[in-house]
Coordinates of C-alpha atoms in Angstrom, one line a residue:
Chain A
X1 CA -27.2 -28.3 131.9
X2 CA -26.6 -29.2 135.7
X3 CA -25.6 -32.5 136.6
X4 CA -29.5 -32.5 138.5
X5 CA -31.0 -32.1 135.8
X6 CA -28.9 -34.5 133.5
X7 CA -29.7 -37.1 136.2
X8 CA -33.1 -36.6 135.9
X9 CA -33.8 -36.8 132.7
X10 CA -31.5 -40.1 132.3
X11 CA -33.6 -41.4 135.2
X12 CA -37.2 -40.0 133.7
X13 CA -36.2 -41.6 130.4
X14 CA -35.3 -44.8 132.0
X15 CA -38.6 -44.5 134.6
X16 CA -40.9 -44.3 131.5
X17 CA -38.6 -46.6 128.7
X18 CA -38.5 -49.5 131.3
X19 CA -42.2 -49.0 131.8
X20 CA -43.1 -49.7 128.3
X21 CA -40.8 -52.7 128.3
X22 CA -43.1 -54.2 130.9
X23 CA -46.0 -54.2 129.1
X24 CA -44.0 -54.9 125.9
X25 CA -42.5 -58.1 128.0
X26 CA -46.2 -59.3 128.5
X27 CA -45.4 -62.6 127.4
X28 CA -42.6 -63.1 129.8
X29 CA -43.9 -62.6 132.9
X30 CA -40.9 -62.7 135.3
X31 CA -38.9 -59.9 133.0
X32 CA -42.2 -57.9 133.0
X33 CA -41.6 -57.5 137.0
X34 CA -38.2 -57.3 137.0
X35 CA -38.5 -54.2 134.6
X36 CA -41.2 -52.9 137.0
X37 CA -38.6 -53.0 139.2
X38 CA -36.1 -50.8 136.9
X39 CA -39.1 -48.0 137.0
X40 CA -39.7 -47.7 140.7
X41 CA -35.6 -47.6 141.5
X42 CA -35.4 -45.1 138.7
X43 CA -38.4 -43.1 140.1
X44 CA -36.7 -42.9 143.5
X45 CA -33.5 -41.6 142.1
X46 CA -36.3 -38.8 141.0
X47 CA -37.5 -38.5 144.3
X48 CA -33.7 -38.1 146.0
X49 CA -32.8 -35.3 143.4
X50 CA -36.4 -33.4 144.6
X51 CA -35.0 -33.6 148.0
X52 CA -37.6 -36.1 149.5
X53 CA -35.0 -38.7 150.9
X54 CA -37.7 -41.0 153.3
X55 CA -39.8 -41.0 150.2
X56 CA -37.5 -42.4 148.3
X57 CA -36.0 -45.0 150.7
X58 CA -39.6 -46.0 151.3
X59 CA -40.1 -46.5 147.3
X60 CA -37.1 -48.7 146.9
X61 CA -38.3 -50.8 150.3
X62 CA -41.8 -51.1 149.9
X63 CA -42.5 -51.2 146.5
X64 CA -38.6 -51.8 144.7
X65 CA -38.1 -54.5 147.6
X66 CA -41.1 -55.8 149.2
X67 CA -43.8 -55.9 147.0
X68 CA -42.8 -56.5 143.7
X69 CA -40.8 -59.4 145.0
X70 CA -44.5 -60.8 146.0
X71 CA -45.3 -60.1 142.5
X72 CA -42.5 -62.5 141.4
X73 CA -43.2 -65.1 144.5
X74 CA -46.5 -65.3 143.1
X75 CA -45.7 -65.4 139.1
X76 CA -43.1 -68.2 140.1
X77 CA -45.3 -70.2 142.3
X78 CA -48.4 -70.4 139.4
X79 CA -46.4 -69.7 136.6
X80 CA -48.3 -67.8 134.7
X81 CA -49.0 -66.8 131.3
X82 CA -50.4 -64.1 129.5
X83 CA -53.2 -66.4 128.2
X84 CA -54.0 -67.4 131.3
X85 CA -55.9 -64.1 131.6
X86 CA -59.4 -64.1 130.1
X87 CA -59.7 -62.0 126.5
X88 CA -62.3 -59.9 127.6
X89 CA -60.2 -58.5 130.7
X90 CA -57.7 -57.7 127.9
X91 CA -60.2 -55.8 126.0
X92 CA -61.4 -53.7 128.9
X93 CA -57.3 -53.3 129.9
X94 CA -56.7 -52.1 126.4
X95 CA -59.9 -49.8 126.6
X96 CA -58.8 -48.0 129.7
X97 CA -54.8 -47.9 128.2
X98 CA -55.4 -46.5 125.3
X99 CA -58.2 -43.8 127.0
X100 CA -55.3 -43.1 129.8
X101 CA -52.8 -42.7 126.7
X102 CA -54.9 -40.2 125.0
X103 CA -55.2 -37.8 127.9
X104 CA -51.9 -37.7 128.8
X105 CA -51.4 -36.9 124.6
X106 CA -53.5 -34.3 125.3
X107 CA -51.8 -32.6 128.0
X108 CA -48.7 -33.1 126.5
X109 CA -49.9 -31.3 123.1
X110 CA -51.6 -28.7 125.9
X111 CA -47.7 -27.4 126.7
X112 CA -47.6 -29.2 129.8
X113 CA -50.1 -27.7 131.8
X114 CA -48.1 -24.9 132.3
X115 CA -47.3 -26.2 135.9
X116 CA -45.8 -23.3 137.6
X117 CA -42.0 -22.8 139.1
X118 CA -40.8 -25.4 141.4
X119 CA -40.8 -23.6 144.9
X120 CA -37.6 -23.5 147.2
X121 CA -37.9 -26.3 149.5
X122 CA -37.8 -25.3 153.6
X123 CA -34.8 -26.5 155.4
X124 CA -35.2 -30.2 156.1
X125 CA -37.5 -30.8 154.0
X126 CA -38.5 -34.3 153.4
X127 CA -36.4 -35.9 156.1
X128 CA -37.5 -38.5 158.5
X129 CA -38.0 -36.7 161.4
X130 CA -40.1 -33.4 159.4
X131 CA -42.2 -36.0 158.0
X132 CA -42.7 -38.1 161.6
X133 CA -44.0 -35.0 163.1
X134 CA -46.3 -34.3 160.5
X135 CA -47.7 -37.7 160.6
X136 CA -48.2 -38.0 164.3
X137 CA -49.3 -34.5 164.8
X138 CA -51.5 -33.0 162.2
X139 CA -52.1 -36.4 160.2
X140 CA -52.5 -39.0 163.2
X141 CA -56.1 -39.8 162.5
X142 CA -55.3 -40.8 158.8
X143 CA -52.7 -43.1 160.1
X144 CA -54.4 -44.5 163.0
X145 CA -57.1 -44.9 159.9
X146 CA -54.8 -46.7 157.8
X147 CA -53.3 -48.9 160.4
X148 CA -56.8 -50.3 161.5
X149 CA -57.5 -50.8 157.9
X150 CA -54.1 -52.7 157.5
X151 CA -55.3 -54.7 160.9
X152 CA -58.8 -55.6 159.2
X153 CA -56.7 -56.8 156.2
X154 CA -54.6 -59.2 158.0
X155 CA -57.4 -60.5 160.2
X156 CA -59.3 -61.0 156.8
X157 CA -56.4 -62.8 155.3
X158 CA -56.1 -64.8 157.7
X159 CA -59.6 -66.2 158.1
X160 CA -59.1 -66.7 154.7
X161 CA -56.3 -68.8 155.1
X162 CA -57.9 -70.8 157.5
X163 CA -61.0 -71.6 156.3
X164 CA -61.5 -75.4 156.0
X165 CA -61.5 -76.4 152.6
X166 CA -64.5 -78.8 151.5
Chain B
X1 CA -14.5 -33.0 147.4
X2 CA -15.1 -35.4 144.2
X3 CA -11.4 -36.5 144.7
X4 CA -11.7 -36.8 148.4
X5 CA -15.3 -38.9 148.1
X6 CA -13.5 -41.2 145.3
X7 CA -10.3 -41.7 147.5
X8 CA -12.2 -43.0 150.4
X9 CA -14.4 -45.0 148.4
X10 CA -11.1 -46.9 146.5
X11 CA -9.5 -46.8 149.8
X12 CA -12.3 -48.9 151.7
X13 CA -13.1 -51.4 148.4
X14 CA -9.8 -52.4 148.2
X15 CA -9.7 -53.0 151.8
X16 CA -12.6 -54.9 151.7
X17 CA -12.5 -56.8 149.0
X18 CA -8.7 -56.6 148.1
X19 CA -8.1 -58.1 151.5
X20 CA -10.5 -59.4 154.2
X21 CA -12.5 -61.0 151.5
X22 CA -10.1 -63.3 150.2
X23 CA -8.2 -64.2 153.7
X24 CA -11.9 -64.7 155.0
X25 CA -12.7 -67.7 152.6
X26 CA -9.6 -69.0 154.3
X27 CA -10.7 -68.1 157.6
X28 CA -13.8 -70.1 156.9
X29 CA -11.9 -72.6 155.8
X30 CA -9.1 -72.9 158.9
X31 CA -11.6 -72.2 161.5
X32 CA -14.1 -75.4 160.6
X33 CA -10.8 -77.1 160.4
X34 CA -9.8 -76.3 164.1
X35 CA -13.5 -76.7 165.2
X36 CA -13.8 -80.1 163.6
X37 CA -9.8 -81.0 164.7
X38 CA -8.4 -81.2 160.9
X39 CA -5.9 -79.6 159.7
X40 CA -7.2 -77.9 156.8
X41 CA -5.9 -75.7 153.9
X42 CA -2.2 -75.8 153.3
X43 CA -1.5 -77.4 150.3
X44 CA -1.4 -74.3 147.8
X45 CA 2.3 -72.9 147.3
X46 CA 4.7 -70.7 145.3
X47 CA 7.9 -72.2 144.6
X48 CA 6.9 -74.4 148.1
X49 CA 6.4 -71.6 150.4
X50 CA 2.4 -71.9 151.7
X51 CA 2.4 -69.2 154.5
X52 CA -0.3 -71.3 156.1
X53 CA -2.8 -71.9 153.5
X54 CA -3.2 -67.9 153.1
X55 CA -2.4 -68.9 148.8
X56 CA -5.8 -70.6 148.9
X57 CA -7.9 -67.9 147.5
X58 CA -5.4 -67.5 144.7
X59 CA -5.8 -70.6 143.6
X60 CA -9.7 -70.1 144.0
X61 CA -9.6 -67.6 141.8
X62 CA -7.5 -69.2 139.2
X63 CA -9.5 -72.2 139.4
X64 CA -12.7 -70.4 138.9
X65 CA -11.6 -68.3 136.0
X66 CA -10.3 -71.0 133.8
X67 CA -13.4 -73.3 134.2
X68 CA -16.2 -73.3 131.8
X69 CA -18.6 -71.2 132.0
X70 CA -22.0 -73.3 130.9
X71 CA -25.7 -71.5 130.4
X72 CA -27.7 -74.6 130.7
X73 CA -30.2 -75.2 127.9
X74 CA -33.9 -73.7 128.4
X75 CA -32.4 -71.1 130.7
X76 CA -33.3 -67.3 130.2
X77 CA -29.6 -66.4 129.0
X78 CA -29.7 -62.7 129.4
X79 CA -31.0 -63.0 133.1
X80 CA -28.7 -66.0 134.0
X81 CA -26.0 -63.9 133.3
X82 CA -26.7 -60.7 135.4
X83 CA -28.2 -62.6 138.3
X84 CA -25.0 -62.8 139.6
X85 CA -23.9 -59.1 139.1
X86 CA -27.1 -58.4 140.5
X87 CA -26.5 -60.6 143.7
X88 CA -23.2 -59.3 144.1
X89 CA -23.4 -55.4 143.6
X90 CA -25.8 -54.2 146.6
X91 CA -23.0 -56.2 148.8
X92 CA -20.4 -54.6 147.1
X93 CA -22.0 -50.7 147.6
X94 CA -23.4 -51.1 150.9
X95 CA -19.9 -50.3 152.6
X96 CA -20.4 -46.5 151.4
X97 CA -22.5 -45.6 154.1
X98 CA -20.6 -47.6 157.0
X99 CA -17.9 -45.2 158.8
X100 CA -14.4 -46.6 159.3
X101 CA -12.8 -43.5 161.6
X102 CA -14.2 -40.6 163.0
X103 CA -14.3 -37.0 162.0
X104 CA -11.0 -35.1 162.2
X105 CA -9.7 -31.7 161.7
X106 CA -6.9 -30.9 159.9
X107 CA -6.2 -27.1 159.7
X108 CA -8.6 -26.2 157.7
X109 CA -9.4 -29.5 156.3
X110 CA -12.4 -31.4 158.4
X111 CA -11.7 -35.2 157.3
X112 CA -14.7 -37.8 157.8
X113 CA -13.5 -41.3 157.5
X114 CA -17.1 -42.4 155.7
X115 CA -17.5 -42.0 151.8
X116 CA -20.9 -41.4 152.2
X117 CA -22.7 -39.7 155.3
X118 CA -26.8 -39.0 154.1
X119 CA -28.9 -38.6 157.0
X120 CA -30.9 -41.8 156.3
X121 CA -28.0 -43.5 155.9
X122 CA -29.5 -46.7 158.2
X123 CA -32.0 -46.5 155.6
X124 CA -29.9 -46.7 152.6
X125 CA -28.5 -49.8 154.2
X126 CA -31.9 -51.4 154.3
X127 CA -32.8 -50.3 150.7
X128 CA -29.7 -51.8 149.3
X129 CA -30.6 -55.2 151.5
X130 CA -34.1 -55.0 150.0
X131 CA -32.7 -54.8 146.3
X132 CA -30.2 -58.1 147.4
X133 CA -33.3 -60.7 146.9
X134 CA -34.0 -59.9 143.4
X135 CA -30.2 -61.2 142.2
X136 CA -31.2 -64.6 144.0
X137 CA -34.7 -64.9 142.5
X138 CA -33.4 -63.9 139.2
X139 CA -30.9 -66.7 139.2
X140 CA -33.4 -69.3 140.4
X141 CA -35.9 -68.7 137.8
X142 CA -33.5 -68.4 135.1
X143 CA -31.9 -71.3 135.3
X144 CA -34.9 -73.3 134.1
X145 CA -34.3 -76.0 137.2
X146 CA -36.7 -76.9 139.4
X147 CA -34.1 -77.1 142.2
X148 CA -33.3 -74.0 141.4
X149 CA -36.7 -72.1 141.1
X150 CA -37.5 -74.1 144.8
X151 CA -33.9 -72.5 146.3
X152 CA -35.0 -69.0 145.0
X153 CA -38.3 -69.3 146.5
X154 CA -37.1 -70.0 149.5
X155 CA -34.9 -67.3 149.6
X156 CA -37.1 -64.3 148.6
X157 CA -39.8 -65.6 151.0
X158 CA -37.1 -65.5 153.5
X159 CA -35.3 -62.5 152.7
X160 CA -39.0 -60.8 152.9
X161 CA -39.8 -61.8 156.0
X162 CA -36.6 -61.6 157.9
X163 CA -36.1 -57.8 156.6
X164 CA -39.4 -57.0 158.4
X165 CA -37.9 -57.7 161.5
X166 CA -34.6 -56.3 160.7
X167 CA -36.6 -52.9 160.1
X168 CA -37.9 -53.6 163.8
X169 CA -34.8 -54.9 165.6
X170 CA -33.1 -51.8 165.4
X171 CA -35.6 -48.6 165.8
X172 CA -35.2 -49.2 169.9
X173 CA -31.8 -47.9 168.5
X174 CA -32.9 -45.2 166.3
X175 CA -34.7 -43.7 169.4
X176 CA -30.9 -44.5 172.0
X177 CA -29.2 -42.3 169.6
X178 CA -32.0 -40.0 167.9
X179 CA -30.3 -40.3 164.3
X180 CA -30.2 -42.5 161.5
X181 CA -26.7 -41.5 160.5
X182 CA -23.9 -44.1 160.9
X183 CA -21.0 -41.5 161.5
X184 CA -23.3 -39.5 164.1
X185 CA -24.4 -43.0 166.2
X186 CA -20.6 -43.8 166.0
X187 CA -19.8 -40.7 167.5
X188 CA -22.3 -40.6 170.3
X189 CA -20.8 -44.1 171.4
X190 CA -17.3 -42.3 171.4
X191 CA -17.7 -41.6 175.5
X192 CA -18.9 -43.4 178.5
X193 CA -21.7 -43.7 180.9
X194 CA -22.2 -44.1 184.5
X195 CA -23.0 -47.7 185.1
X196 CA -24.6 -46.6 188.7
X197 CA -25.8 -43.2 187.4
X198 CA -29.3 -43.2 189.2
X199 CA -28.0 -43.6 192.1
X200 CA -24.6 -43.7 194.4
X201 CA -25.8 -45.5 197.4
X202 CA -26.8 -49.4 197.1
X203 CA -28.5 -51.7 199.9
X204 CA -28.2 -48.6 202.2
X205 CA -24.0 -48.4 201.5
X206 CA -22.4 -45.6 199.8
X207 CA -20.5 -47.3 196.9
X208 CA -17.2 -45.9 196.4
X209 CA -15.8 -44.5 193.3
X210 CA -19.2 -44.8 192.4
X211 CA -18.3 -42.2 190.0
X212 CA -15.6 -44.4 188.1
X213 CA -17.6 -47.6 187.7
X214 CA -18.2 -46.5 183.9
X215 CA -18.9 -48.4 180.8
X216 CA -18.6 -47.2 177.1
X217 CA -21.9 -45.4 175.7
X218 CA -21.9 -48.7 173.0
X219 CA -25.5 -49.9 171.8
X220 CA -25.2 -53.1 172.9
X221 CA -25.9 -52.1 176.4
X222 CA -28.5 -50.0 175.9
X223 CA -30.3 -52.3 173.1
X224 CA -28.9 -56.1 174.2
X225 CA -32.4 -57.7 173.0
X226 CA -31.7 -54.9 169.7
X227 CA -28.4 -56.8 169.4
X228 CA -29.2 -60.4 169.0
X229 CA -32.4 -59.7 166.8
X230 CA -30.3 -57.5 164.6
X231 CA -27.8 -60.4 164.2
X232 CA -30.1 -62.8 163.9
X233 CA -32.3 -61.1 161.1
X234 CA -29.0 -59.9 159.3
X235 CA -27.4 -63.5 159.5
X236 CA -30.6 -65.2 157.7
X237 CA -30.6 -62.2 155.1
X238 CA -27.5 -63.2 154.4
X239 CA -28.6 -66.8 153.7
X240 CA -25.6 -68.8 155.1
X241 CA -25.8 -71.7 157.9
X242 CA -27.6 -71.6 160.2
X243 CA -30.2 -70.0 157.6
X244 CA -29.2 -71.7 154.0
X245 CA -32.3 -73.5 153.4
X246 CA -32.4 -71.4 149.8
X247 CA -29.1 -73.7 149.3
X248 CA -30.1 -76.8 151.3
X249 CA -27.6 -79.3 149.4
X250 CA -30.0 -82.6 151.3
X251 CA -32.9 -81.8 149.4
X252 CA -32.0 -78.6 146.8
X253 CA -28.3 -80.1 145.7
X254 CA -27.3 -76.2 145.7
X255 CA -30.6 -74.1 145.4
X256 CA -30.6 -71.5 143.1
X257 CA -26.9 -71.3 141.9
X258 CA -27.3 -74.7 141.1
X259 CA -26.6 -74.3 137.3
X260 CA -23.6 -71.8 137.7
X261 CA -19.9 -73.0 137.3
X262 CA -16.8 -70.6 136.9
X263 CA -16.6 -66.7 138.1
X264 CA -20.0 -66.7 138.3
X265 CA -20.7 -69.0 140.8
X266 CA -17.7 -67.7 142.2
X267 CA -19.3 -64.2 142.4
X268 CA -22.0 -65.7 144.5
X269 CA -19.8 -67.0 146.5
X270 CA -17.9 -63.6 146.7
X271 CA -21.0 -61.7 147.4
X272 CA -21.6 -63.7 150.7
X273 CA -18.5 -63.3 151.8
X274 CA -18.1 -59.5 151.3
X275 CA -21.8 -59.6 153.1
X276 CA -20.4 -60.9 156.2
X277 CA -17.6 -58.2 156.5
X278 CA -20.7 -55.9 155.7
X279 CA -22.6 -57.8 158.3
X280 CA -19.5 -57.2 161.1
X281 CA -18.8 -53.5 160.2
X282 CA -22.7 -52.7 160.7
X283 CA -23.0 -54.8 164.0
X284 CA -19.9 -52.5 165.2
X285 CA -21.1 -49.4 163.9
X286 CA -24.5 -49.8 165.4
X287 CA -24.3 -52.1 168.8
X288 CA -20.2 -51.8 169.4
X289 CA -19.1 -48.0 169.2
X290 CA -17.6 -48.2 165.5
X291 CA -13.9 -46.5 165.5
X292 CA -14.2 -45.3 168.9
X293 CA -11.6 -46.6 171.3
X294 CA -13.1 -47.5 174.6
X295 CA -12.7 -45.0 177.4
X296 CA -10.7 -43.2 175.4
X297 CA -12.7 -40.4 173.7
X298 CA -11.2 -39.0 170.4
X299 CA -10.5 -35.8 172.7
X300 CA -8.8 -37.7 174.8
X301 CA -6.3 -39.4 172.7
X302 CA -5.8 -36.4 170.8
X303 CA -4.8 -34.2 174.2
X304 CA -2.5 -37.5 175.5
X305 CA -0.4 -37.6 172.2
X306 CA -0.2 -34.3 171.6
X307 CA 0.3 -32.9 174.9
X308 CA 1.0 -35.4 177.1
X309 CA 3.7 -36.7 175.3
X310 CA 4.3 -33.6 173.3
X311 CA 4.1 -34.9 169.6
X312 CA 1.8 -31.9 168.5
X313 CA -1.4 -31.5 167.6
X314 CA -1.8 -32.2 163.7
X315 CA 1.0 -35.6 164.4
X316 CA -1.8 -36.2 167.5
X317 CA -4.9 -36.2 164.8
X318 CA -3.0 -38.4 162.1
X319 CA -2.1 -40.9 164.8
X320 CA -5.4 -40.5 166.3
X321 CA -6.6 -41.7 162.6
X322 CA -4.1 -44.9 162.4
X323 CA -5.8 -46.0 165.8
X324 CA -9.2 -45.4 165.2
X325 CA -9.2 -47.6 162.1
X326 CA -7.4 -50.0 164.2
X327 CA -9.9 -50.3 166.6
X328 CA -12.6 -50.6 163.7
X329 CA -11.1 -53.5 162.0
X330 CA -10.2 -55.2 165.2
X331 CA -14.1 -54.9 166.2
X332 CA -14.7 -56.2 162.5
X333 CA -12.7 -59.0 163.1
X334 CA -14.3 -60.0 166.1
X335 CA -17.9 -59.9 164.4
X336 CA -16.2 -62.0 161.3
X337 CA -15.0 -64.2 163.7
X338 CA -18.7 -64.5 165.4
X339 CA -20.5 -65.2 162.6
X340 CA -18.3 -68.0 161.4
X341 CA -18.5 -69.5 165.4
X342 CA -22.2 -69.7 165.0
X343 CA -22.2 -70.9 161.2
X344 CA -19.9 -74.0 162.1
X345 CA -21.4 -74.9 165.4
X346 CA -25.2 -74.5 164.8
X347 CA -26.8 -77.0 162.4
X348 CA -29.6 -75.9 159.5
X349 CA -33.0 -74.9 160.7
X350 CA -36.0 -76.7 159.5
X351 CA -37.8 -73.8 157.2
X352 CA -40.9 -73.8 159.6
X353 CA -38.5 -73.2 162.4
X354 CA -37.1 -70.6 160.8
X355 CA -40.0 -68.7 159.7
X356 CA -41.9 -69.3 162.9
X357 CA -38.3 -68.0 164.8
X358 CA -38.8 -64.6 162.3
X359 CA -42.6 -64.1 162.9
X360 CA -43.8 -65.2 166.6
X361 CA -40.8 -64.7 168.1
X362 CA -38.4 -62.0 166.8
X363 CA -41.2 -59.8 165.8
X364 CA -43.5 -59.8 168.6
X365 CA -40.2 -59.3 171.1
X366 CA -39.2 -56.4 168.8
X367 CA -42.0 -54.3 168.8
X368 CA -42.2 -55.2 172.8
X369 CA -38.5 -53.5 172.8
X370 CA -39.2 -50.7 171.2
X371 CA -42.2 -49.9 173.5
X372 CA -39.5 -50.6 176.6
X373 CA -37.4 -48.3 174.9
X374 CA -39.9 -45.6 174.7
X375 CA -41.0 -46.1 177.9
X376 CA -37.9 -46.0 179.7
X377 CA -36.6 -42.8 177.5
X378 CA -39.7 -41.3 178.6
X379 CA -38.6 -42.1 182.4
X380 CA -34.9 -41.4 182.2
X381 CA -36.0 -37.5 180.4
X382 CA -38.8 -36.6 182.6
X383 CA -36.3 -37.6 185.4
X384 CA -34.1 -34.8 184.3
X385 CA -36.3 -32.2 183.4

């Protein structure tokens, strides 16, 4: 085996183990997010060994170092507890789990999929400035889209925030 | 190439934290001394031999290891013990990105003084920064305090906001040098620029030597507003005065490492340190040419030992090395000796102040640069075409 592919299956088997240990730290809230961290630094090691470098700098920022941190402000701030959440929320969460589990059983019992060969990646693929020019040539309406729906969301927190309270 | 990676990494550790760590906890300690006219630390000797207090962080460390080390009661024990691992590693790995001398050639052998050189290695810097809150948090929460659950707040809202406009501070540079790589910015500050190059005539008068009035291609003059956000941002990542209201000792006694005694409050101590010598060999990297030796281009110094004076070439390039590094840790020095001017002479923001200085000033100015930046790169290259 190739020291790729040793990597990636340390990191896949970390991604997925430290996923179940969130949901199986349910009751601690705080070591529920910190293991969500574990997954998305292990799934950005995965993206570095495909090659997609700005993809994976981006996972640990954003989501490793931004927004999971919010996660934490906010569990620490209300201190929360898993009974906090209404049992028939759980019931429907449990629903759609174990419906989301069974498909992915049967895919897995299917062979895979039988996804086809990994394909060669281009030269310079996944680097900053390839993905740049794709974004602000072929793909600038999406993200002049997505920045005036990040605008309407800011503009709606904040009215939000500044509502008088009665 | 393993061996050569693993050298340089060993190499630049035990520089950093073998060495400029420790003497810069007595730095600290000297400089408020001189700034506040005391004398400061001297008291710690061998046999009666002091050498100027520099035996200081020995005894630190002696101190620190043989105290005991308590997990308060309530506290989440396995998270209260790697908080501090956690708040002390991304400082620790940062450094593998930031270049400490040039790229040489050898014969055959082409030697890059950086241990690691990816093409988004800016990136990797902030990534690493990004992971530091989580070490800080961790150890707030844990210690089941409220002190210390306030004093990680504090810091991850903090740290959040102020890496926003750390993002922002420095693309005006990203688009100066076109790269995100450390080695390749360092290198395209390793030359000069004509201070008057649009034009040679001023008021009507023909300047002379108009030609020689050169400065060195550093960031700083091409981003100065770049600069000062970039230090500010970096200083309040790094949570110490002016920007310690995670520690605030008036109303947080010691914010979130509150409830740590021993090596472990020690190694939060350690990782701010080795932060600021992270902090001073980023600042050079980016905004003050790195390793390169001002108007004197690696070329240069090359052709004046080996030619010049005849040493040959190969004696030229290893010398060339020695002087490069030189000139790094000199600059580092310098931006060491910065930071601790500003955290001794300005007193503790007020946390509104702080965050209203992150997110109505710095960011707005910014994103105001980098549209400058654009604009004027725009100017300067449909000049030349």
């Amino acid at each position: 085996m190739t020291a790729p592919l040793v990597l990636f299956y340390l990191f896949a088997l970390l991604a997925a183990g430290s996923a179940v240990a969130m949901v199986a730290s349910v009751r601690n809230t705080v070591a529920s997010a910190m293991w969500l961290v574990v997954t998305m630094v292990s799934l950005a090691v995965i993206y570095v060994l495909l090659g997609a470098y700005l993809v994976a700098a981006i996972q640990i920022m954003v989501y490793g170092g931004a927004i999971v941190v919010l996660f934490l402000f906010v569990v620490m701030l209300l201190n929360l507890r898993s009974d906090d959440f209404g049992p028939g929320r759980q019931r429907m969460l449990k629903l759609a789990a174990a419906l989301l589990g069974l498909f992915a059983l049967v895919q897995l019992l299917r062979g895979g999929g039988g996804l086809p060969p990994m394909p060669v990646a281009p030269e310079g693929y996944g680097g900053y400035a390839e993905l740049g020019i794709a974004l602000y040539t072929d793909y600038v309406l999406l993200v002049e889209m997505a920045s005036l729906l990040l605008t309407a969301a800011i503009v709606g927190a904040l009215i939000l925030a500044k509502r008088e309270v009665n | 190439m393993l061996t050569v990676v693993l050298i340089k990494s060993v190499f630049i550790l035990a520089v950093i934290i073998g060495a400029i760590a420790p003497v810069i906890t007595w730095v600290e300690r000297k400089q408020s001394a001189v700034m506040q006219d005391r004398i400061g630390a001297n008291r710690a000797d061998i046999g009666g031999l002091t050498v100027i207090g520099l035996l200081h962080p020995l005894a630190d460390v002696f101190k620190l290891l043989s105290k005991e080390d308590v997990v308060p009661e309530g506290a989440n024990r396995v998270m209260h013990l790697i908080a501090p691992l956690i708040a002390a590693a991304p400082a620790i790995v940062a450094f593998a990105v930031i270049p400490y001398g040039g790229v040489y050639q050898f014969g055959d052998f082409e030697l890059s003084l950086v241990a690691a050189n990816p093409d988004w290695g800016l990136l990797y810097i902030f990534c690493i920064g990004s992971l530091a809150t989580y070490g800080v948090v961790m150890a707030g929460w844990a210690s089941n305090n409220n002190w210390s659950l306030l004093g990680g707040l504090r810091a991850s809202a903090q740290m959040i906001s102020y890496e926003v406009t750390l993002g922002l501070s420095v693309v005006g540079i990203f688009m100066c040098f076109q790269t995100l790589q450390l080695q390749d910015m360092a290198i395209a500050q390793d030359q000069t620029f004509r201070l008057l190059g649009f034009t040679d005539v001023l008021f009507g008068f023909s300047i002379p030597y108009s030609d020689w009035i050169r400065l060195p291609a550093w960031g700083v003059f091409f981003q100065p507003l770049g600069f000062l956000f970039f230090l500010t941002c970096i200083m309040a990542e790094n949570k110490r005065p002016p920007f310690d209201m995670p520690e605030g000792e008036s109303e947080l006694i010691a914010g979130y490492f509150l409830e740590y005694s021993g090596m472990r409050f020690g190694l939060f101590f350690m990782a701010e340190f080795i932060e600021v010598v992270v902090i001073a060999g980023l600042m050079t990297t980016i905004f003050l040419g790195g390793w390169a030796v001002p108007w004197a281009s690696t070329e240069s110094i090359i052709w004046f030992f080996g030619t010049k004076v005849g040493l040959g070439v190969g004696f030229a390039t290893g010398l060339c090395v020695l002087i490069h590094f030189a000139t790094f840790m000199a600059k580092v020095v310098v931006m060491i000796w910065v930071q601790m001017l500003m955290r001794w002479t300005l007193p503790r923001f007020r946390y509104d102040q702080m965050m209203d200085l992150c997110w109505k000033i710095i960011l707005p100015l910014s994103i105001a640069n980098i549209f400058v930046t654009g604009f004027v790169i725009l100017l300067v290259n449909g000049a030349s075409s």
